[in-house]
XYZ file of N, CA and C in Angstrom:
540
model
N -118.116 -31.934 -45.973
C -119.399 -31.900 -45.299
C -119.740 -30.455 -44.967
N -120.986 -30.107 -45.143
C -121.454 -28.776 -44.770
C -122.176 -28.914 -43.430
N -121.712 -28.143 -42.461
C -122.274 -28.171 -41.108
C -123.042 -26.879 -40.897
N -124.277 -26.990 -40.470
C -125.100 -25.814 -40.241
C -125.217 -25.469 -38.773
N -125.360 -24.178 -38.517
C -125.599 -23.708 -37.152
C -126.746 -22.707 -37.188
N -127.756 -22.944 -36.349
C -128.918 -22.053 -36.264
C -129.095 -21.623 -34.815
N -129.529 -20.357 -34.630
C -129.741 -19.846 -33.277
C -130.837 -18.799 -33.301
N -131.684 -18.865 -32.283
C -132.636 -17.796 -32.004
C -132.429 -17.387 -30.556
N -132.867 -16.179 -30.221
C -132.576 -15.631 -28.901
C -133.510 -16.100 -27.795
N -134.750 -16.417 -28.128
C -135.671 -16.784 -27.057
C -136.420 -18.058 -27.396
N -136.924 -18.686 -26.370
C -137.617 -19.961 -26.537
C -138.918 -19.820 -27.306
N -139.474 -18.614 -27.390
C -140.729 -18.417 -28.122
C -140.501 -18.297 -29.633
N -139.249 -18.112 -30.047
C -138.941 -17.990 -31.469
C -138.738 -19.373 -32.087
N -138.924 -19.461 -33.384
C -138.803 -20.736 -34.088
C -137.495 -20.816 -34.871
N -136.936 -22.011 -34.881
C -135.720 -22.284 -35.644
C -136.038 -22.836 -37.032
N -137.313 -23.030 -37.341
C -137.733 -23.711 -38.568
C -137.190 -23.066 -39.839
N -137.288 -21.746 -39.968
C -136.849 -21.070 -41.194
C -135.347 -21.278 -41.414
N -134.567 -21.125 -40.350
C -133.128 -21.330 -40.476
C -132.821 -22.787 -40.821
N -133.519 -23.696 -40.152
C -133.294 -25.132 -40.384
C -133.584 -25.488 -41.846
N -134.684 -24.968 -42.385
C -135.045 -25.224 -43.781
C -133.990 -24.671 -44.742
N -133.522 -23.454 -44.479
C -132.509 -22.834 -45.351
C -131.199 -23.611 -45.311
N -130.801 -24.046 -44.134
C -129.555 -24.800 -43.995
C -129.666 -26.158 -44.682
N -130.816 -26.795 -44.551
C -131.040 -28.083 -45.211
C -131.007 -27.903 -46.726
N -131.663 -26.854 -47.233
C -131.680 -26.577 -48.675
C -130.276 -26.278 -49.204
N -129.403 -25.750 -48.350
C -128.029 -25.431 -48.756
C -127.119 -26.661 -48.716
N -127.682 -27.801 -48.316
C -126.910 -29.036 -48.325
C -126.250 -29.408 -47.015
N -126.667 -28.791 -45.928
C -126.089 -29.133 -44.625
C -126.474 -30.561 -44.254
N -125.460 -31.353 -43.938
C -125.692 -32.742 -43.554
C -125.911 -32.872 -42.046
N -125.384 -31.946 -41.309
C -125.518 -31.947 -39.848
C -125.823 -30.514 -39.434
N -126.877 -30.337 -38.617
C -127.274 -28.999 -38.176
C -127.323 -28.964 -36.655
N -126.651 -27.982 -36.101
C -126.669 -27.742 -34.665
C -127.544 -26.513 -34.439
N -128.478 -26.588 -33.489
C -129.406 -25.478 -33.276
C -129.622 -25.262 -31.782
N -129.845 -23.998 -31.415
C -130.114 -23.692 -30.010
C -130.913 -22.419 -29.874
N -131.572 -22.306 -28.725
C -132.362 -21.121 -28.380
C -131.686 -20.479 -27.177
N -130.803 -19.523 -27.478
C -130.015 -18.870 -26.439
C -129.556 -17.510 -26.959
N -129.306 -16.582 -26.065
C -128.853 -15.247 -26.439
C -127.523 -15.319 -27.181
N -127.340 -14.414 -28.124
C -126.104 -14.369 -28.892
C -125.092 -13.378 -28.362
N -125.375 -12.774 -27.214
C -124.461 -11.757 -26.684
C -123.078 -12.286 -26.406
N -122.998 -13.546 -26.044
C -121.711 -14.137 -25.719
C -121.649 -15.544 -26.299
N -120.458 -16.020 -26.578
C -120.313 -17.381 -27.078
C -120.054 -18.366 -25.952
N -119.843 -17.876 -24.746
C -119.449 -18.755 -23.651
C -120.526 -19.738 -23.215
N -121.808 -19.385 -23.343
C -122.866 -20.289 -22.878
C -123.637 -20.921 -24.035
N -123.025 -20.993 -25.206
C -123.687 -21.566 -26.382
C -123.128 -22.960 -26.660
N -123.744 -23.922 -26.004
C -123.290 -25.310 -26.049
C -123.289 -25.883 -27.467
N -124.344 -25.628 -28.233
C -124.437 -26.183 -29.585
C -123.398 -25.570 -30.524
N -123.071 -24.308 -30.328
C -122.021 -23.680 -31.128
C -120.691 -24.372 -30.855
N -120.394 -24.603 -29.586
C -119.145 -25.285 -29.227
C -119.105 -26.690 -29.821
N -120.236 -27.399 -29.756
C -120.301 -28.747 -30.326
C -120.108 -28.717 -31.843
N -120.750 -27.761 -32.513
C -120.630 -27.647 -33.965
C -119.186 -27.365 -34.364
N -118.533 -26.471 -33.640
C -117.157 -26.118 -33.977
C -116.201 -27.272 -33.707
N -116.454 -28.032 -32.660
C -115.582 -29.177 -32.396
C -115.874 -30.326 -33.363
N -117.102 -30.420 -33.859
C -117.489 -31.453 -34.825
C -116.846 -31.208 -36.188
N -116.656 -29.950 -36.563
C -116.126 -29.587 -37.879
C -114.695 -30.091 -38.051
N -114.439 -30.628 -39.257
C -113.124 -31.161 -39.592
C -112.567 -30.427 -40.805
N -111.285 -30.633 -41.047
C -110.625 -29.999 -42.183
C -111.399 -30.274 -43.475
N -111.539 -29.244 -44.286
C -112.254 -29.259 -45.572
C -113.771 -29.187 -45.427
N -114.304 -29.165 -44.204
C -115.741 -28.961 -44.002
C -116.061 -27.492 -44.240
N -117.338 -27.188 -44.351
C -117.806 -25.808 -44.452
C -118.814 -25.587 -43.336
N -118.634 -24.524 -42.600
C -119.518 -24.144 -41.491
C -120.463 -23.082 -42.037
N -121.771 -23.340 -41.986
C -122.732 -22.420 -42.592
C -123.738 -21.883 -41.577
N -124.100 -20.620 -41.746
C -125.169 -19.978 -40.972
C -126.051 -19.229 -41.962
N -127.286 -18.936 -41.559
C -128.174 -18.202 -42.461
C -127.818 -16.730 -42.505
N -127.522 -16.142 -41.343
C -127.139 -14.727 -41.248
C -126.003 -14.607 -40.241
N -125.175 -13.615 -40.431
C -124.012 -13.408 -39.575
C -124.402 -13.188 -38.112
N -125.524 -12.488 -37.867
C -125.916 -12.221 -36.478
C -126.402 -13.470 -35.758
N -126.645 -14.558 -36.468
C -126.996 -15.831 -35.828
C -125.760 -16.464 -35.219
N -124.581 -16.079 -35.717
C -123.323 -16.640 -35.242
C -122.719 -15.807 -34.118
N -122.674 -14.484 -34.296
C -122.010 -13.622 -33.309
C -122.637 -12.245 -33.300
N -122.636 -11.617 -32.133
C -123.173 -10.259 -31.985
C -122.079 -9.244 -31.716
N -120.845 -9.710 -31.593
C -119.741 -8.772 -31.399
C -118.634 -9.102 -32.394
N -117.884 -8.088 -32.764
C -116.788 -8.276 -33.716
C -115.754 -9.229 -33.131
N -115.459 -9.077 -31.855
C -114.471 -9.943 -31.207
C -114.870 -11.409 -31.275
N -116.125 -11.710 -30.925
C -116.598 -13.097 -30.979
C -116.556 -13.623 -32.410
N -117.002 -12.807 -33.355
C -117.019 -13.224 -34.757
C -115.614 -13.580 -35.226
N -114.651 -12.716 -34.928
C -113.277 -12.963 -35.380
C -112.677 -14.190 -34.698
N -113.002 -14.404 -33.414
C -112.494 -15.598 -32.721
C -113.066 -16.869 -33.346
N -114.347 -16.862 -33.664
C -114.976 -18.034 -34.268
C -114.368 -18.315 -35.639
N -114.280 -17.282 -36.472
C -113.724 -17.450 -37.816
C -112.274 -17.918 -37.740
N -111.507 -17.350 -36.820
C -110.098 -17.742 -36.658
C -109.993 -19.209 -36.237
N -110.832 -19.642 -35.304
C -110.836 -21.039 -34.861
C -111.148 -21.969 -36.027
N -112.174 -21.618 -36.809
C -112.540 -22.435 -37.966
C -111.408 -22.463 -38.995
N -110.804 -21.314 -39.243
C -109.721 -21.215 -40.222
C -108.526 -22.077 -39.801
N -108.178 -22.030 -38.519
C -107.060 -22.831 -38.021
C -107.322 -24.327 -38.178
N -108.592 -24.728 -38.131
C -108.952 -26.137 -38.319
C -109.067 -26.508 -39.797
N -108.937 -25.517 -40.688
C -109.076 -25.777 -42.110
C -110.526 -25.874 -42.548
N -111.413 -25.250 -41.778
C -112.852 -25.280 -42.052
C -113.243 -23.963 -42.709
N -113.985 -24.046 -43.803
C -114.460 -22.850 -44.482
C -115.691 -22.307 -43.786
N -116.076 -21.107 -44.147
C -117.253 -20.469 -43.554
C -118.098 -19.860 -44.662
N -119.427 -19.977 -44.529
C -120.344 -19.412 -45.513
C -121.588 -18.882 -44.801
N -122.030 -17.727 -45.239
C -123.250 -17.110 -44.728
C -124.275 -17.112 -45.869
N -125.360 -17.858 -45.706
C -126.300 -18.107 -46.798
C -127.057 -16.877 -47.282
N -127.580 -16.068 -46.376
C -128.416 -14.928 -46.769
C -127.620 -13.665 -47.077
N -126.319 -13.753 -46.965
C -125.454 -12.622 -47.268
C -124.383 -13.105 -48.244
N -124.733 -13.174 -49.537
C -123.803 -13.712 -50.537
C -122.454 -13.008 -50.506
N -121.425 -13.784 -50.698
C -120.076 -13.231 -50.702
C -119.442 -13.200 -49.321
N -120.228 -13.459 -48.284
C -119.691 -13.481 -46.925
C -119.228 -14.911 -46.659
N -117.940 -15.121 -46.926
C -117.351 -16.441 -46.738
C -115.858 -16.271 -46.511
N -115.175 -17.376 -46.289
C -113.726 -17.304 -46.080
C -112.959 -17.787 -47.310
N -113.670 -17.906 -48.438
C -113.037 -18.397 -49.664
C -112.229 -17.332 -50.396
N -112.497 -16.062 -50.104
C -111.805 -14.994 -50.836
C -111.438 -13.851 -49.900
N -110.537 -13.008 -50.360
C -110.146 -11.823 -49.583
C -111.339 -10.899 -49.390
N -112.151 -10.739 -50.445
C -113.335 -9.884 -50.362
C -114.332 -10.448 -49.346
N -114.492 -11.756 -49.335
C -115.397 -12.383 -48.375
C -114.941 -12.160 -46.938
N -113.637 -12.287 -46.708
C -113.105 -12.052 -45.361
C -113.267 -10.590 -44.958
N -113.095 -9.667 -45.924
C -113.308 -8.246 -45.653
C -114.772 -8.000 -45.283
N -115.696 -8.581 -46.043
C -117.123 -8.412 -45.764
C -117.495 -8.938 -44.379
N -116.899 -10.047 -43.975
C -117.156 -10.591 -42.640
C -116.781 -9.557 -41.584
N -115.606 -8.944 -41.756
C -115.168 -7.924 -40.800
C -116.087 -6.718 -40.766
N -116.478 -6.251 -41.947
C -117.335 -5.063 -42.034
C -118.712 -5.354 -41.446
N -119.323 -6.470 -41.855
C -120.657 -6.805 -41.347
C -120.632 -7.088 -39.848
N -119.546 -7.693 -39.373
C -119.398 -7.914 -37.931
C -119.342 -6.600 -37.171
N -118.628 -5.624 -37.741
C -118.540 -4.303 -37.115
C -119.898 -3.619 -37.110
N -120.652 -3.760 -38.193
C -121.996 -3.168 -38.263
C -122.909 -3.805 -37.219
N -122.842 -5.132 -37.066
C -123.670 -5.823 -36.066
C -123.330 -5.335 -34.652
N -122.040 -5.171 -34.377
C -121.624 -4.672 -33.064
C -122.098 -3.240 -32.860
N -122.033 -2.434 -33.916
C -122.506 -1.057 -33.855
C -123.991 -1.017 -33.525
N -124.784 -1.896 -34.160
C -126.219 -1.954 -33.887
C -126.500 -2.306 -32.425
N -125.724 -3.236 -31.883
C -125.886 -3.610 -30.473
C -125.588 -2.405 -29.581
N -124.513 -1.677 -29.893
C -124.154 -0.489 -29.106
C -125.232 0.585 -29.180
N -125.763 0.817 -30.371
C -126.820 1.820 -30.553
C -128.060 1.422 -29.751
N -128.432 0.141 -29.811
C -129.597 -0.345 -29.056
C -129.395 -0.134 -27.554
N -128.182 -0.410 -27.073
C -127.860 -0.239 -25.653
C -127.939 1.237 -25.255
N -127.427 2.119 -26.142
C -127.488 3.560 -25.871
C -128.931 4.041 -25.797
N -129.784 3.560 -26.715
C -131.200 3.944 -26.692
C -131.876 3.456 -25.415
N -131.529 2.247 -25.005
C -132.115 1.706 -23.779
C -131.712 2.561 -22.578
N -130.438 2.918 -22.494
C -129.973 3.730 -21.376
C -130.607 5.126 -21.409
N -130.812 5.656 -22.609
C -131.476 6.950 -22.755
C -132.907 6.862 -22.212
N -133.586 5.774 -22.520
C -134.945 5.547 -22.018
C -134.969 5.402 -20.507
N -133.971 4.731 -19.949
C -133.878 4.568 -18.493
C -133.669 5.924 -17.826
N -132.746 6.727 -18.375
C -132.497 8.060 -17.799
C -133.750 8.930 -17.863
N -134.477 8.872 -18.964
C -135.702 9.645 -19.115
C -136.754 9.189 -18.095
N -136.883 7.881 -17.921
C -137.841 7.341 -16.944
C -137.439 7.712 -15.520
N -136.144 7.707 -15.240
C -135.665 8.099 -13.912
C -136.001 9.557 -13.640
N -135.779 10.423 -14.639
C -136.068 11.846 -14.480
C -137.555 12.082 -14.237
N -138.398 11.243 -14.823
C -139.849 11.367 -14.640
C -140.328 10.650 -13.376
N -139.393 10.013 -12.650
C -139.750 9.314 -11.419
C -140.440 7.978 -11.648
N -140.325 7.429 -12.843
C -140.995 6.169 -13.163
C -140.069 4.961 -13.085
N -138.788 5.194 -12.928
C -137.822 4.094 -12.899
C -136.902 4.307 -11.710
N -136.881 3.355 -10.851
C -136.045 3.488 -9.660
C -134.891 2.502 -9.651
N -134.867 1.606 -10.613
C -133.807 0.604 -10.652
C -134.088 -0.521 -9.682
N -133.140 -1.400 -9.567
C -133.282 -2.558 -8.698
C -133.156 -2.111 -7.247
N -134.008 -2.621 -6.368
C -133.886 -2.249 -4.959
C -132.575 -2.779 -4.363
N -132.047 -2.057 -3.414
C -130.801 -2.457 -2.764
C -131.003 -3.793 -2.064
N -130.066 -4.699 -2.276
C -130.191 -6.030 -1.675
C -129.456 -6.114 -0.341
N -128.695 -5.086 -0.008
C -127.937 -5.084 1.244
C -128.378 -3.903 2.083
N -128.695 -4.178 3.325
C -129.129 -3.137 4.249
C -127.962 -2.778 5.172
N -127.234 -1.681 4.874
C -126.062 -1.318 5.672
C -126.406 -1.036 7.138
N -127.602 -0.487 7.378
C -128.004 -0.193 8.760
C -128.095 -1.471 9.573
N -128.716 -2.499 8.999
C -128.858 -3.774 9.709
C -127.487 -4.401 9.957
N -126.589 -4.288 8.965
C -125.239 -4.844 9.127
C -124.536 -4.170 10.296
N -124.650 -2.835 10.377
C -124.003 -2.100 11.460
C -124.626 -2.446 12.815
N -125.941 -2.663 12.840
C -126.613 -3.058 14.086
C -126.125 -4.421 14.553
N -126.011 -5.372 13.625
C -125.541 -6.715 13.979
C -124.094 -6.672 14.470
N -123.275 -5.842 13.836
C -121.876 -5.708 14.253
C -121.798 -5.096 15.645
N -122.635 -4.080 15.875
C -122.661 -3.441 17.195
C -123.135 -4.418 18.264
N -123.953 -5.388 17.869
C -124.439 -6.413 18.796
C -123.423 -7.506 19.068
N -122.242 -7.397 18.457
C -121.167 -8.335 18.745
C -120.979 -9.437 17.711
N -121.728 -9.403 16.669
C -121.587 -10.436 15.630
C -120.374 -10.167 14.752
N -119.702 -11.235 14.317
C -118.569 -11.117 13.412
C -119.041 -11.008 11.964
N -118.108 -10.611 11.097
C -118.446 -10.410 9.686
C -118.952 -11.693 9.026
N -118.335 -12.827 9.312
C -118.742 -14.094 8.702
C -120.160 -14.473 9.141
N -120.466 -14.277 10.395
C -121.800 -14.605 10.908
C -122.859 -13.675 10.320
N -122.517 -12.397 10.182
C -123.449 -11.428 9.580
C -123.719 -11.819 8.126
N -122.652 -12.141 7.397
C -122.780 -12.526 5.990
C -123.667 -13.753 5.850
N -123.456 -14.727 6.717
C -124.251 -15.963 6.649
C -125.718 -15.681 6.949
N -125.983 -14.894 7.986
C -127.357 -14.592 8.378
C -128.093 -13.813 7.299
N -127.402 -12.884 6.639
C -128.047 -12.033 5.635
C -127.987 -12.610 4.219
N -127.231 -13.705 4.054
C -127.138 -14.325 2.732
C -126.341 -13.510 1.744
N -125.296 -12.851 2.234
C -124.440 -12.031 1.368
C -122.990 -12.450 1.573
N -122.101 -11.905 0.788
C -120.685 -12.209 0.922
C -120.044 -11.408 2.049
N -118.971 -11.952 2.598
C -118.255 -11.285 3.687
C -117.695 -9.947 3.224
N -117.256 -9.874 1.971
C -116.720 -8.618 1.438
C -117.797 -7.531 1.442
N -119.042 -7.907 1.194
C -120.146 -6.942 1.212
C -120.348 -6.395 2.614
N -120.154 -7.255 3.612
C -120.280 -6.820 5.003
C -119.195 -5.794 5.306
N -117.974 -6.067 4.907
C -116.868 -5.155 5.161
C -117.086 -3.810 4.450
N -117.605 -3.852 3.207
C -117.874 -2.605 2.477
C -118.935 -1.781 3.184
N -119.983 -2.448 3.671
C -121.058 -1.744 4.361
C -120.558 -1.135 5.669
N -119.696 -1.836 6.361
C -119.157 -1.311 7.630
C -118.212 -0.141 7.383
N -117.506 -0.148 6.261
C -116.563 0.932 5.959
C -117.295 2.201 5.475
N -118.504 2.038 4.973
C -119.233 3.189 4.426
C -119.778 4.100 5.490
């Protein structure tokens, strides 16, 4: 059985193109979700697809970045599938499969490139933030804890637990503010 997995990052994006490609490739069962690919921990349909797969099945995706955005996640997924005796195929990237040594090498290389792209994007974003900060246009998130108020409440005789409860913060945050 060929099992398909499709993913887009946001709810405004469509899964139709991936679904059509997976169906055309002979996928009998397709798992799809609209969730960020940064981590595999909150991808319910991916977990279901991987647990659904049985020995001699093939797990298919349209592109490698639909499956994983980091080399570590990609290798963990491929290793899990391999241990179950499940093959892997990437439709839009011919030769990216677990059927051959070259295919496994390509998976590693393309996974590294995808991770590199994520790192480059993050670096550009941080560069933009630093530039905006220097121009006075970006101040970041406002502080959610007011150390002055915490110290005033403590001076008024309130305990750390009561201060934390009143301000809606953790007790450890109260202790950090008092130590500062």
